[in-house]
Structure formats: C-alpha cells, structure tokens
Short mmCIF file of C-alpha atoms in Angstrom, two decimals:
data_model
loop_
_atom_site.label_atom_id
_atom_site.label_comp_id
_atom_site.label_asym_id
_atom_site.label_seq_id
_atom_site.Cartn_x
_atom_site.Cartn_y
_atom_site.Cartn_z
CA MET A 876 25.63 -32.71 88.18
CA CYS A 877 26.42 -32.19 84.61
CA LEU A 878 28.25 -35.42 84.37
CA THR A 879 25.22 -37.28 85.87
CA ARG A 880 22.90 -35.82 82.98
CA PHE A 881 25.38 -36.38 80.12
CA PRO A 882 24.57 -40.13 79.58
CA ARG A 883 20.80 -39.42 79.48
CA LEU A 884 21.31 -36.46 76.89
CA LEU A 885 23.45 -38.79 74.68
CA SER A 886 20.76 -41.47 74.77
CA ARG A 887 17.98 -38.98 73.73
CA PHE A 888 20.17 -37.64 70.87
CA ALA A 889 20.68 -41.13 69.52
CA LYS A 890 16.98 -41.79 69.56
CA ASP A 891 15.97 -38.45 67.88
CA ARG A 892 14.91 -38.77 64.18
CA ARG A 893 14.27 -35.14 63.40
CA GLY A 894 17.69 -34.47 61.79
CA ASN A 895 16.90 -37.09 59.10
CA ILE A 896 14.81 -34.60 57.27
CA ALA A 897 17.87 -32.58 56.23
CA VAL A 898 19.56 -35.74 55.08
CA ILE A 899 16.51 -36.82 53.11
CA PHE A 900 15.96 -33.36 51.58
CA ALA A 901 19.74 -33.30 50.55
CA LEU A 902 19.44 -36.64 48.92
CA ALA A 903 16.13 -35.70 47.07
CA LEU A 904 17.70 -32.33 45.92
CA MET A 905 20.22 -33.97 43.79
CA PRO A 906 17.80 -35.37 41.21
CA VAL A 907 15.62 -32.21 41.26
CA THR A 908 18.75 -30.05 40.71
CA LEU A 909 19.85 -32.45 37.95
CA LEU A 910 16.38 -32.33 36.34
CA ALA A 911 16.32 -28.52 36.42
CA GLY A 912 19.91 -28.25 35.13
CA GLY A 913 18.97 -30.83 32.46
CA SER A 914 16.05 -28.70 31.24
CA VAL A 915 18.59 -26.03 30.64
CA ASP A 916 20.70 -28.25 28.60
CA LEU A 917 17.71 -29.49 26.66
CA SER A 918 16.69 -25.87 26.06
CA THR A 919 20.21 -25.11 24.72
CA ALA A 920 19.91 -28.21 22.45
CA MET A 921 16.63 -27.04 21.07
CA ASN A 922 18.10 -23.56 20.36
CA ALA A 923 20.99 -25.22 18.61
CA ARG A 924 18.55 -27.34 16.57
CA SER A 925 16.71 -24.16 15.49
CA ARG A 926 20.00 -22.46 14.55
CA LEU A 927 21.07 -25.47 12.76
CA ALA A 928 17.93 -25.56 10.77
CA GLN A 929 18.46 -21.79 9.80
CA ALA A 930 22.01 -22.56 8.82
CA LEU A 931 21.22 -25.65 6.68
CA ASP A 932 18.30 -23.83 5.01
CA ALA A 933 20.62 -21.10 4.00
CA ALA A 934 23.13 -23.56 2.80
CA ALA A 935 20.44 -25.39 0.74
CA LEU A 936 19.42 -22.31 -0.99
CA ALA A 937 22.93 -21.11 -1.65
CA VAL A 938 23.80 -24.50 -3.27
CA GLY A 939 20.34 -24.53 -5.08
CA VAL A 940 21.24 -21.40 -7.10
CA ASN A 941 23.94 -23.56 -8.79
CA VAL A 942 22.58 -27.02 -8.88
CA SER A 943 25.01 -27.98 -11.68
CA VAL A 944 28.06 -27.63 -9.50
CA SER A 945 30.19 -30.65 -8.55
CA ASP A 946 29.62 -32.49 -5.29
CA ALA A 947 32.87 -31.01 -3.81
CA ASP A 948 31.95 -27.55 -4.69
CA ALA A 949 28.46 -27.93 -3.38
CA LEU A 950 29.78 -29.22 -0.12
CA ALA A 951 32.20 -26.27 0.06
CA ILE A 952 29.51 -23.81 -0.58
CA ALA A 953 27.21 -25.32 2.05
CA ASN A 954 29.95 -25.36 4.66
CA GLY A 955 30.74 -21.69 4.06
CA PHE A 956 27.05 -20.76 4.66
CA ILE A 957 26.76 -23.15 7.67
CA ASN A 958 29.85 -21.53 9.30
CA ALA A 959 28.51 -18.07 8.59
CA ASN A 960 25.14 -18.80 10.05
CA TYR A 961 25.88 -21.06 13.03
CA PRO A 962 27.54 -19.72 16.15
CA GLU A 963 29.80 -22.69 16.75
CA ARG A 964 31.51 -21.36 19.88
CA GLU A 965 28.17 -20.68 21.52
CA MET A 966 26.18 -23.66 20.50
CA GLY A 967 28.51 -26.54 19.85
CA ASN A 968 30.05 -28.34 16.85
CA ILE A 969 28.54 -29.13 13.43
CA THR A 970 29.05 -32.67 12.30
CA GLY A 971 28.19 -34.91 9.44
CA VAL A 972 27.32 -32.37 6.79
CA THR A 973 26.35 -33.94 3.59
CA VAL A 974 24.97 -32.41 0.40
CA THR A 975 23.00 -34.42 -2.25
CA LEU A 976 22.27 -32.99 -5.68
CA ASP A 977 19.27 -34.48 -7.43
CA PRO A 978 19.10 -33.22 -11.13
CA ASP A 979 15.87 -35.13 -11.68
CA THR A 980 13.91 -33.22 -9.14
CA ASP A 981 16.10 -30.11 -9.52
CA SER A 982 16.58 -30.19 -5.71
CA VAL A 983 19.46 -29.91 -3.14
CA THR A 984 19.29 -31.74 0.21
CA VAL A 985 21.65 -30.64 3.02
CA ARG A 986 21.85 -32.82 6.15
CA GLY A 987 23.82 -32.18 9.30
CA ALA A 988 24.06 -32.61 13.08
CA ALA A 989 25.07 -30.36 15.99
CA GLU A 990 26.88 -31.67 19.10
CA VAL A 991 26.01 -29.70 22.09
CA ARG A 992 27.99 -30.00 25.32
CA THR A 993 25.93 -30.45 28.44
CA THR A 994 26.56 -29.10 31.97
CA MET A 995 24.21 -30.67 34.50
CA LEU A 996 23.43 -33.78 32.36
CA ALA A 997 27.11 -34.50 32.19
CA LEU A 998 26.86 -35.40 35.88
CA ALA A 999 24.37 -38.08 34.88
CA GLY A 1000 26.84 -39.43 32.32
CA ILE A 1001 25.32 -37.52 29.34
CA PRO A 1002 28.24 -35.23 28.24
CA THR A 1003 26.63 -34.15 24.89
CA ILE A 1004 23.33 -34.00 23.15
CA THR A 1005 23.27 -34.35 19.36
CA VAL A 1006 20.48 -32.80 17.19
CA HIS A 1007 19.87 -33.41 13.53
CA TRP A 1008 18.29 -31.46 10.64
CA GLU A 1009 17.64 -31.87 6.94
CA SER A 1010 16.91 -29.14 4.54
CA VAL A 1011 15.72 -29.46 0.90
CA ALA A 1012 15.70 -26.57 -1.40
CA GLN A 1013 13.78 -27.15 -4.67
CA ARG A 1014 13.59 -24.66 -7.48
CA ALA A 1015 10.01 -23.90 -8.00
CA ARG A 1016 8.47 -25.50 -11.01
CA GLN A 1017 6.46 -22.34 -11.90
CA ARG A 1018 7.18 -20.69 -15.10
CA ILE A 1019 7.55 -16.97 -15.26
CA GLU A 1020 5.98 -14.38 -17.46
CA LEU A 1021 7.28 -10.88 -16.67
CA ALA A 1022 6.42 -7.46 -17.95
CA MET A 1023 9.02 -4.70 -17.36
CA VAL A 1024 7.09 -1.39 -17.50
CA LEU A 1025 9.88 1.20 -17.60
CA ASP A 1026 9.89 4.98 -17.49
CA ASN A 1027 11.46 6.37 -20.69
CA THR A 1028 10.52 10.13 -20.13
CA GLY A 1029 12.72 13.08 -20.64
CA SER A 1030 13.83 13.24 -17.00
CA MET A 1031 15.40 9.76 -17.52
CA SER A 1032 18.04 11.10 -20.03
CA GLY A 1033 21.66 10.82 -19.59
CA SER A 1034 23.18 8.61 -16.79
CA LYS A 1035 19.70 7.58 -15.56
CA ILE A 1036 18.65 5.80 -18.76
CA THR A 1037 22.07 4.25 -18.93
CA ALA A 1038 21.75 2.88 -15.31
CA LEU A 1039 18.14 1.60 -16.18
CA ARG A 1040 19.40 -0.30 -19.20
CA GLY A 1041 22.30 -1.94 -17.12
CA ALA A 1042 19.84 -2.93 -14.34
CA ALA A 1043 17.23 -4.20 -16.79
CA HIS A 1044 19.94 -6.26 -18.56
CA LEU A 1045 20.88 -7.72 -15.22
CA LEU A 1046 17.40 -8.78 -14.56
CA SER A 1047 17.23 -10.46 -17.95
CA GLU A 1048 20.50 -12.12 -17.52
CA ILE A 1049 19.70 -13.64 -14.10
CA LEU A 1050 16.24 -14.97 -15.24
CA PHE A 1051 17.29 -16.30 -18.61
CA GLU A 1052 20.54 -17.99 -17.46
CA GLY A 1053 18.77 -19.61 -14.49
CA VAL A 1054 15.98 -21.12 -16.68
CA GLY A 1055 15.71 -24.85 -16.60
CA ASP A 1056 13.82 -25.36 -19.82
CA THR A 1057 13.26 -23.21 -22.85
CA GLY A 1058 9.95 -21.49 -22.43
CA ASP A 1059 10.08 -21.41 -18.60
CA VAL A 1060 10.80 -17.68 -18.71
CA LYS A 1061 9.09 -15.02 -20.93
CA ILE A 1062 9.78 -11.36 -20.72
CA GLY A 1063 8.08 -8.38 -22.28
CA VAL A 1064 9.43 -4.77 -22.30
CA ILE A 1065 6.96 -1.87 -22.14
CA PRO A 1066 8.71 1.66 -22.38
CA PHE A 1067 6.38 4.37 -21.49
CA ALA A 1068 6.31 8.22 -21.45
CA ALA A 1069 3.23 10.29 -22.40
CA THR A 1070 2.11 7.40 -24.71
CA VAL A 1071 3.00 3.76 -25.40
CA ASN A 1072 4.07 2.48 -28.78
CA VAL A 1073 2.68 -0.90 -29.99
CA GLY A 1074 4.69 -1.00 -33.22
CA THR A 1075 3.91 0.16 -36.66
CA GLY A 1076 3.39 -3.36 -37.89
CA PHE A 1077 0.00 -3.26 -36.53
CA ALA A 1078 -1.21 -0.41 -38.79
CA ARG A 1079 -4.94 -0.61 -39.58
CA ASP A 1080 -5.28 -4.06 -37.76
CA TRP A 1081 -8.89 -4.67 -36.79
CA TRP A 1082 -8.33 -3.84 -33.11
CA LEU A 1083 -6.92 -0.42 -34.01
CA ASP A 1084 -10.29 0.84 -35.15
CA PRO A 1085 -9.55 1.13 -38.90
CA ASP A 1086 -13.07 2.52 -39.65
CA ALA A 1087 -13.03 5.13 -36.78
CA ALA A 1088 -16.05 3.56 -35.10
CA SER A 1089 -14.83 4.32 -31.50
CA PRO A 1090 -16.66 7.15 -29.90
CA VAL A 1091 -13.42 8.81 -28.95
CA HIS A 1092 -11.57 8.31 -32.35
CA ALA A 1093 -10.80 11.84 -33.53
CA GLN A 1094 -13.08 13.29 -30.97
CA TRP A 1095 -11.18 16.58 -31.39
CA ALA A 1096 -12.67 16.91 -34.89
CA GLY A 1097 -16.26 17.10 -33.69
CA GLY A 1098 -17.83 14.37 -35.60
CA ASP A 1099 -18.82 14.10 -39.26
CA GLN A 1100 -18.43 17.10 -41.49
CA THR A 1101 -20.26 18.11 -44.68
CA ASN A 1102 -17.95 19.18 -47.57
CA VAL A 1103 -19.64 20.81 -50.67
CA VAL A 1104 -17.70 21.29 -53.77
CA CYS A 1105 -19.36 23.25 -56.62
CA THR A 1106 -18.11 23.68 -60.24
CA GLY A 1107 -19.45 25.72 -63.22
CA ASN A 1108 -21.61 28.88 -63.24
CA GLY A 1109 -25.36 29.46 -63.73
CA ASN A 1110 -27.25 26.59 -65.24
CA ARG A 1111 -24.09 24.58 -65.48
CA ARG A 1112 -23.32 24.95 -61.79
CA ARG A 1113 -22.99 21.58 -60.15
CA CYS A 1114 -22.41 20.90 -56.38
CA THR A 1115 -21.35 17.67 -54.85
CA THR A 1116 -21.82 17.08 -51.14
CA THR A 1117 -19.38 14.75 -49.36
CA ILE A 1118 -19.58 13.56 -45.78
CA LEU A 1119 -16.21 13.50 -44.18
CA HIS A 1120 -15.83 11.04 -41.32
CA PRO A 1121 -12.63 11.94 -39.21
CA ASN A 1122 -10.41 8.97 -39.25
CA HIS A 1123 -6.83 9.18 -38.01
CA TRP A 1124 -5.71 6.47 -40.51
CA ASP A 1125 -7.10 8.51 -43.47
CA LEU A 1126 -5.45 11.73 -42.12
CA PHE A 1127 -2.08 9.83 -42.11
CA ASP A 1128 -2.62 8.76 -45.53
CA ASP A 1129 -3.56 12.34 -46.63
CA LEU A 1130 -0.28 13.70 -45.32
CA ARG A 1131 3.06 13.50 -47.31
CA SER A 1132 5.69 11.26 -45.95
CA THR A 1133 4.32 11.09 -42.49
CA PRO A 1134 3.34 7.54 -41.39
CA TRP A 1135 1.82 6.54 -38.21
CA GLY A 1136 4.46 6.29 -35.43
CA GLY A 1137 3.09 3.25 -33.63
CA CYS A 1138 1.61 4.92 -30.60
CA VAL A 1139 -1.97 4.54 -29.36
CA GLU A 1140 -4.44 6.59 -27.30
CA ALA A 1141 -6.24 5.61 -24.17
CA ARG A 1142 -9.58 3.95 -24.46
CA PRO A 1143 -12.66 5.44 -22.58
CA LEU A 1144 -12.59 5.08 -18.82
CA PRO A 1145 -12.31 2.46 -17.23
CA MET A 1146 -10.93 0.55 -20.20
CA ASP A 1147 -7.91 2.92 -20.28
CA ILE A 1148 -6.09 0.65 -17.79
CA ASP A 1149 -7.71 -2.86 -18.21
CA ASP A 1150 -7.40 -5.72 -20.65
CA THR A 1151 -11.01 -5.83 -21.91
CA THR A 1152 -10.82 -7.67 -25.15
CA PRO A 1153 -11.19 -5.38 -28.24
CA ASN A 1154 -14.38 -6.23 -30.22
CA PRO A 1155 -15.57 -4.62 -33.42
CA GLY A 1156 -19.12 -5.16 -32.22
CA ARG A 1157 -18.36 -2.87 -29.32
CA PRO A 1158 -16.38 -0.07 -30.93
CA GLU A 1159 -15.68 1.63 -27.56
CA THR A 1160 -13.39 -1.41 -26.82
CA LEU A 1161 -11.19 -0.77 -29.79
CA PHE A 1162 -7.78 1.00 -29.67
CA ILE A 1163 -7.09 4.29 -31.45
CA PRO A 1164 -3.99 5.11 -33.39
CA TYR A 1165 -2.44 8.17 -31.77
CA PHE A 1166 -2.85 11.31 -33.99
CA ALA A 1167 -2.04 14.79 -32.69
CA PRO A 1168 -4.05 17.26 -34.74
CA ASP A 1169 -2.57 20.39 -36.30
CA GLU A 1170 -3.25 23.25 -33.87
CA PRO A 1171 -4.28 26.77 -34.89
CA ASP A 1172 -1.82 29.28 -36.40
CA LEU A 1173 -2.27 31.44 -33.31
CA SER A 1174 -0.04 32.19 -30.33
CA GLY A 1175 -0.29 29.76 -27.47
CA TYR A 1176 -0.74 26.57 -29.51
CA SER A 1177 2.60 24.57 -29.71
CA ASN A 1178 1.78 21.82 -32.23
CA ASN A 1179 1.17 23.94 -35.28
CA TYR A 1180 2.56 22.07 -38.28
CA LEU A 1181 0.12 22.95 -41.13
CA SER A 1182 -1.55 26.11 -42.44
CA ASP A 1183 -5.09 26.48 -41.20
CA GLY A 1184 -6.41 26.81 -44.62
CA LEU A 1185 -8.16 30.22 -44.21
CA ALA A 1186 -7.88 30.80 -47.96
CA SER A 1187 -10.28 27.96 -48.53
CA GLY A 1188 -12.94 29.77 -46.66
CA VAL A 1189 -12.58 28.36 -43.22
CA ALA A 1190 -13.75 30.78 -40.48
CA GLY A 1191 -11.09 32.10 -38.09
CA SER A 1192 -12.45 30.55 -34.79
CA VAL A 1193 -10.00 28.32 -32.83
CA VAL A 1194 -12.36 25.37 -33.06
CA ASN A 1195 -12.91 25.70 -36.87
CA ARG A 1196 -9.15 26.02 -37.42
CA LEU A 1197 -8.58 22.86 -35.40
CA ARG A 1198 -11.37 20.84 -37.13
CA ASN A 1199 -10.52 21.79 -40.64
CA LEU A 1200 -9.88 18.37 -42.19
CA LEU A 1201 -9.17 19.65 -45.71
CA LYS A 1202 -5.75 21.02 -44.65
CA TYR A 1203 -4.34 17.53 -44.19
CA ASP A 1204 -4.80 16.73 -47.91
CA ASP A 1205 -1.25 16.58 -49.37
CA GLY A 1206 -0.03 18.40 -46.26
CA ARG A 1207 3.65 18.47 -45.36
CA PRO A 1208 4.19 18.86 -41.47
CA SER A 1209 6.74 21.55 -40.80
CA SER A 1210 7.60 20.37 -37.27
CA ASN A 1211 6.45 18.04 -34.53
CA GLY A 1212 3.38 16.81 -36.39
CA PRO A 1213 0.76 14.08 -35.75
CA ASN A 1214 3.26 11.88 -33.90
CA ALA A 1215 4.04 14.59 -31.31
CA ALA A 1216 4.29 12.79 -27.89
CA CYS A 1217 4.86 9.49 -29.61
CA THR A 1218 8.53 9.33 -28.25
CA VAL A 1219 9.03 5.82 -27.06
CA THR A 1220 10.35 2.70 -28.64
CA PRO A 1221 7.82 -0.18 -29.36
CA ILE A 1222 6.58 -2.60 -26.95
CA THR A 1223 8.33 -6.08 -27.10
CA PRO A 1224 5.73 -8.77 -26.32
CA LEU A 1225 6.40 -11.71 -24.12
CA THR A 1226 9.23 -13.66 -25.59
CA THR A 1227 11.59 -16.52 -24.65
CA SER A 1228 14.32 -14.84 -26.61
CA ARG A 1229 16.93 -13.15 -24.46
CA SER A 1230 18.49 -11.35 -27.45
CA ARG A 1231 15.10 -9.81 -28.33
CA VAL A 1232 14.63 -8.61 -24.79
CA ASP A 1233 18.11 -7.26 -24.56
CA SER A 1234 17.84 -5.52 -27.86
CA ALA A 1235 14.63 -3.80 -26.70
CA ILE A 1236 16.29 -2.67 -23.50
CA SER A 1237 19.33 -1.33 -25.24
CA ALA A 1238 17.13 0.70 -27.74
CA MET A 1239 15.34 2.53 -24.90
CA ALA A 1240 15.67 6.40 -25.21
CA ALA A 1241 14.40 9.10 -22.88
CA SER A 1242 11.85 11.76 -23.99
CA GLY A 1243 8.38 13.04 -23.10
CA ASN A 1244 6.00 13.47 -20.18
CA THR A 1245 5.13 10.76 -17.58
CA ASN A 1246 1.96 8.67 -17.70
CA ILE A 1247 2.47 5.78 -15.39
CA ALA A 1248 -1.18 4.54 -15.68
CA ASN A 1249 -0.87 4.14 -19.40
CA GLY A 1250 2.28 2.15 -18.95
CA ILE A 1251 0.76 -0.19 -16.36
CA GLY A 1252 -2.32 -0.66 -18.55
CA TRP A 1253 -0.16 -1.92 -21.46
CA GLY A 1254 1.86 -4.04 -19.00
CA VAL A 1255 -1.31 -5.80 -18.09
CA ARG A 1256 -2.21 -6.28 -21.87
CA VAL A 1257 1.19 -7.80 -22.55
CA LEU A 1258 0.73 -10.38 -19.71
CA SER A 1259 -2.99 -10.98 -20.64
CA PRO A 1260 -4.03 -13.89 -22.79
CA GLN A 1261 -6.50 -11.50 -24.55
CA MET A 1262 -5.69 -9.50 -27.76
CA PRO A 1263 -3.98 -7.34 -28.76
CA PHE A 1264 -1.09 -9.26 -27.27
CA ALA A 1265 -2.01 -12.91 -26.70
CA GLU A 1266 1.33 -14.37 -25.78
CA GLY A 1267 0.42 -14.79 -22.03
CA VAL A 1268 -1.27 -17.97 -20.67
CA GLY A 1269 -4.58 -17.71 -19.07
CA TYR A 1270 -4.75 -16.19 -15.52
CA ASP A 1271 -6.02 -19.58 -14.25
CA ASP A 1272 -2.84 -21.41 -15.08
CA ARG A 1273 -1.30 -21.89 -11.76
CA THR A 1274 1.97 -23.21 -13.12
CA VAL A 1275 2.87 -19.75 -14.28
CA LEU A 1276 3.72 -16.81 -12.18
CA LYS A 1277 2.71 -13.40 -13.75
CA ALA A 1278 4.79 -10.58 -12.57
CA MET A 1279 5.37 -6.90 -13.51
CA VAL A 1280 8.14 -4.53 -12.58
CA ILE A 1281 7.13 -0.87 -12.78
CA LEU A 1282 9.91 1.76 -12.58
CA THR A 1283 9.42 5.53 -12.55
CA ASP A 1284 11.81 8.40 -11.82
CA GLY A 1285 9.12 11.07 -11.17
CA GLU A 1286 5.58 12.22 -10.78
CA ASN A 1287 2.69 11.79 -13.30
CA VAL A 1288 2.71 14.84 -15.58
CA LEU A 1289 0.12 16.02 -18.09
CA SER A 1290 0.96 19.50 -19.39
CA GLY A 1291 -1.94 21.88 -18.85
CA GLN A 1292 -2.36 24.87 -21.18
CA SER A 1293 -4.29 28.09 -20.91
CA ASN A 1294 -6.17 27.77 -24.14
CA ASP A 1295 -9.38 26.19 -25.45
CA PHE A 1296 -7.94 22.71 -25.44
CA MET A 1297 -6.67 22.90 -21.87
CA SER A 1298 -3.71 20.61 -22.49
CA ARG A 1299 -1.33 19.26 -25.03
CA TYR A 1300 -2.63 16.31 -27.05
CA GLU A 1301 -1.49 13.09 -25.36
CA ALA A 1302 -2.88 9.62 -24.63
CA TYR A 1303 -6.10 11.00 -23.31
CA GLY A 1304 -6.46 13.45 -26.22
CA TYR A 1305 -7.31 17.00 -25.18
CA ILE A 1306 -8.42 17.50 -21.56
CA SER A 1307 -11.24 19.75 -22.95
CA ASP A 1308 -12.89 16.53 -24.43
CA ASN A 1309 -13.04 15.12 -20.78
CA ARG A 1310 -11.49 11.76 -21.57
CA LEU A 1311 -9.62 11.71 -18.16
CA GLY A 1312 -12.68 12.54 -16.26
CA VAL A 1313 -11.64 16.16 -15.41
CA ARG A 1314 -11.64 19.46 -17.37
CA THR A 1315 -9.01 21.70 -16.10
CA SER A 1316 -5.77 23.26 -17.25
CA ASN A 1317 -4.31 23.19 -13.69
CA GLY A 1318 -1.26 20.84 -13.97
CA ASN A 1319 -1.48 19.77 -10.34
CA LEU A 1320 -5.11 18.63 -10.86
CA LEU A 1321 -4.12 16.80 -13.94
CA SER A 1322 -1.38 15.00 -12.16
CA THR A 1323 -3.81 14.06 -9.36
CA ALA A 1324 -6.20 12.58 -11.93
CA LEU A 1325 -3.40 10.58 -13.42
CA ASN A 1326 -2.37 9.46 -9.89
CA ALA A 1327 -5.96 8.08 -9.45
CA ARG A 1328 -5.70 6.23 -12.74
CA THR A 1329 -2.28 4.84 -11.64
CA ALA A 1330 -3.86 3.58 -8.45
CA ALA A 1331 -6.67 1.99 -10.44
CA ALA A 1332 -4.27 0.41 -12.86
CA CYS A 1333 -2.28 -1.08 -9.93
CA ALA A 1334 -5.37 -2.46 -8.29
CA TYR A 1335 -6.55 -4.01 -11.62
CA ALA A 1336 -3.07 -5.74 -12.13
CA LYS A 1337 -3.11 -7.08 -8.58
CA ALA A 1338 -6.72 -8.28 -8.91
CA GLN A 1339 -5.65 -10.44 -11.81
CA GLY A 1340 -3.01 -12.11 -9.64
CA ILE A 1341 -0.11 -10.36 -11.17
CA ARG A 1342 2.82 -9.99 -8.72
CA VAL A 1343 3.65 -6.23 -8.77
CA TYR A 1344 7.04 -4.96 -8.03
CA THR A 1345 7.62 -1.16 -8.01
CA ILE A 1346 10.77 0.97 -8.14
CA THR A 1347 11.16 4.58 -7.64
CA PHE A 1348 14.55 5.87 -9.06
CA GLN A 1349 15.89 9.15 -7.53
CA VAL A 1350 12.39 10.37 -6.75
CA SER A 1351 12.18 13.21 -4.27
CA SER A 1352 8.36 13.37 -4.01
CA SER A 1353 7.10 11.57 -1.04
CA SER A 1354 3.64 11.28 -2.38
CA THR A 1355 4.96 9.51 -5.54
CA ARG A 1356 6.95 7.14 -3.38
CA ASN A 1357 3.96 6.38 -1.27
CA MET A 1358 1.88 5.94 -4.35
CA MET A 1359 4.29 3.33 -5.92
CA GLN A 1360 4.72 1.54 -2.53
CA ALA A 1361 0.93 1.24 -2.44
CA CYS A 1362 0.97 -0.04 -5.92
CA ALA A 1363 3.30 -2.96 -5.13
CA THR A 1364 1.77 -6.33 -4.24
CA SER A 1365 3.26 -5.92 -0.78
CA ALA A 1366 5.44 -3.22 0.87
CA SER A 1367 8.40 -5.63 0.73
CA LEU A 1368 8.13 -5.60 -3.15
CA TYR A 1369 8.65 -1.81 -3.25
CA PHE A 1370 12.19 -0.44 -3.82
CA ASP A 1371 13.34 3.05 -3.37
CA SER A 1372 16.53 3.63 -5.31
CA PRO A 1373 18.33 6.79 -4.74
CA SER A 1374 21.32 5.89 -6.72
CA SER A 1375 22.36 3.75 -9.81
CA SER A 1376 23.91 1.16 -7.53
CA ALA A 1377 20.68 0.92 -5.46
CA LEU A 1378 18.76 0.60 -8.61
CA ARG A 1379 20.94 -2.35 -9.70
CA ASP A 1380 20.49 -3.82 -6.18
CA ALA A 1381 16.75 -3.48 -6.55
CA PHE A 1382 16.69 -5.30 -9.98
CA GLU A 1383 18.94 -8.02 -8.64
CA MET A 1384 16.61 -8.66 -5.52
CA ILE A 1385 13.70 -8.78 -7.78
CA ALA A 1386 15.42 -11.31 -9.93
CA GLY A 1387 16.19 -13.36 -6.92
CA ASP A 1388 12.61 -13.28 -5.65
CA LEU A 1389 11.31 -14.29 -9.16
CA ALA A 1390 13.92 -17.14 -9.23
CA ASN A 1391 11.66 -18.25 -6.41
CA LEU A 1392 13.81 -20.93 -4.62
CA ARG A 1393 11.56 -22.38 -2.01
CA LEU A 1394 12.18 -24.72 1.03
CA SER A 1395 10.16 -27.77 0.47
CA ARG A 1396 11.12 -29.50 3.74
#
C-alpha cells in the first residue's frame, strides 16, 4: 500500500512551491545583512574621522606655537601629537600627513587621512574606507593689553613674593617672546596693598587735585580753619586773620624732608573703582594724594609722628588735636608719617618694553593690608584710554584684547580701631568719615564692605569687555575663593593655587590662553 502511494507523494512534492520562501528569504538576507554590517563600518569610519580631526587640530596648534620651525621639525611635532591623540590600533592607520607653514598669514595647515579596515563591506569588495581632514591653526591677529594686578601685602612676604615674581616673569616672557610685531603686546603692572602708588612723578598734576577742591580732600581736617595772629599791645595791637584751606600738597611742603610717597586715596563712591575721567570742573572726579594725618599724642592712636602743639593754645580734644594744621609747619615726623600705608612700588603703565615690565616685577615688595578693590580699580584705569593713564586703546577697538590678571593671597583687610576714627587711615581715609559707606570699627564688617567694592570693581571691569583672570594663592578662606571665582570672566578663568608650582602653572595657562591660538578651519 505504501509503495502504491509513494509515486503520488513524490509528484506532489515536486509541484509544491512553499519551500521557495526560505530560499528567497536567504537570498534577500545577504544584502540586508551586508547593508546593516556596512552601516557599522561607516559608523566606525565616521568615528575615525572625528578622532582624526581632533588629532590634527591638536597637531596644528602644537606646531602653531612655533611657526618659525623648519618643515621637518614641524612634521615631527605634528606626528608626535597625532600619535598621542589617535588610537591607531582601534581606528586604523594614519596616512599622508603633511604640514604647511605660511609665514604670510602666520598659519599652520595640517592634512592627513585615516585608513579604516572594514568587516562586512569587505565581503562586497571594499576592504578599507579612507577619511580625510584638514586643520588650520592661525595665530589670532588680536593685540593684547594686559594689566597684572598683584597682591603685595605683608602676608606675601618671603617665599610667596618670590614665587609671584617668578610666575609673573614667566607670563611676561611667554607673551613678549610670542609677539609677532612690536606693539602687539602691552603689559602694565599694578602692585596693591592698602593703597596703590601712581608714582611721584605726578606730584601736583592737574588730575591730583592740586588746589584741594575735591569734597573728600583732607576730609579729616574738617574744612577751612580760621587762624588769627596778633602782635603788639594796647593801641599797637594788630591782628591778622588767615583762612587755612587744608591741602595735602601744602602739608607735605610744610614738613621737613618728607615728600609725597606717590600713593593716592580712593575717590568718592562709586568712582572709587571706575575710570571716570578726572575733570577739574567736577572736583569730585579728581584723585587725592595720600596723606595720613598726625594722630593725637594719646594712647590708642598708632600714627603719632608730631607733637599736637598744645603749647600753641590748641584744646585737648581728640578732634582738635587731629585738626591742628599749624603743627605741620616745619614739622619733622618721628616715625611712620604721612606716607604710612603707602607701602607698594609704583604702577607701571601699559608698555611694550619687556625690560620695563620685568624690572617692575622684580622690584615688588610685600607690606601692608589688603584692598583688592582698590587694585582692580587702578587695573581698569591702566587699561582705560582715559586719564590718568591713557596708554590703552579705546574699548571699541575690536583688534585689541584687554585683559586683567588679579592675584591675591588673602582676604580684604581694613584695620578697625576702637577710637574716634574707627580705623587706620588708608585709601578710604578714616572710616568715621564714611567714605566706604559704613561707619564701624568691626573688622569683619569692614572686610565685608571691601568685598562688596571688590565685587563691584570686578563687575565694572567685565562690563568694559575686559577679560578677567583671577588667582588665589594659598588662600584658606572659602568665601574669598568664591569671591575671586565670581570675579573672573568665567569659572574656567579662575585658578586656585595651593603651591608655588601651581601658581606657576596658573600663570602659564593664562599665558597660553592669551596667546589665543584659534582654529580657523
């Protein structure tokens, strides 16, 4: 029976087409699989192209730092960076690397290709995919005007000021040696402590209020004083009345062998931190020569350098002792004197002279309290096109990058004192005269007030388009670190340096950023 049915079953099997579906599917699966596998190969090639671009970019920048190198050395530098940045074993072989140096455009072009082996596409006769890339690094044509605002306070003494000098010298070296044309880099140096020194060469200049017209000039003296001098007796007695107008310049002239030290006081708020142009028609805009008055011959007053002159009939009150202008006539300060708190070396305005900048850095010394806001304000004025320093170009000149490096090693400090004046005499005069906007002898509150002025100074600098870098050097206060980080143009431009080597690294990174090599393609 089975044998009789077998021929019929064989005939039905031969006529059945349902099994062709598997054959057709198997044949169709091959290109689909190839296509899917090919997409993986293409994805690998695109990844290789991305990594190739990164490697060539790094190579172009590396060569660009030394555009004057020979073609052979440039190629060696490029290959070194490509090998370090391209995972050859994972992504294929780099081929055809060329480096072109163009001194006319001050640019470097690095070209190269990556040959990536395929897996599935090899089955279709495509064993490799080659991707190409070209990177051009061009030194930015922008010129640089840089103000280095550097803490020279007492806490910077010893190894710290030595480390600062070395790091600042490094910044100067990198920028000046990398300059293309004379004049492309200008650097100014602004040492700061409790005050800032503009230099004695400006004595009695028009912007330094020679006639004591500013409302805060000699504010401690209480305004004009009437001096009556009488001679003779009876009918022959004659009296002459003289109006004494307190003027720091005149007081320096009255003293023996005690010239002005070059420091200046803060202008009235908000001009304490900005670059408002001084104008004799607006006396409040003028700057004031720093003059710390002789304090009473009483316990609790540290800057006592003259006799109060009680023998001349001066009443014994603290205020009258302070305001006695006659004691300065032919006076000889015994200690400290009117230049107390004037402890820093003079500002070096923007200059293209590396030797001048390096000399200013080498001359820095550490002494005095910390007033960061005052330093920043003068950093802005050094960069500003306005007087008193007019070496900077206008803020609207887009070919010039204006930048400021601000370094401090500690918190703002204004020494409060439990006496009638509430503080030592510093850039804001006596706190009792309310020139800082607060009247307190509490040192913490005074530091807080200075912090507020520091934040305002930073905001003002950034509003002018100044690129602000900030550095804290061995600072333990988290609030000071936070303040300085917020001061920077961006968080990436703030550097906390816990050591001398870290400080040097910070200055080197800033120099690299200012060198401003950019990828143009």
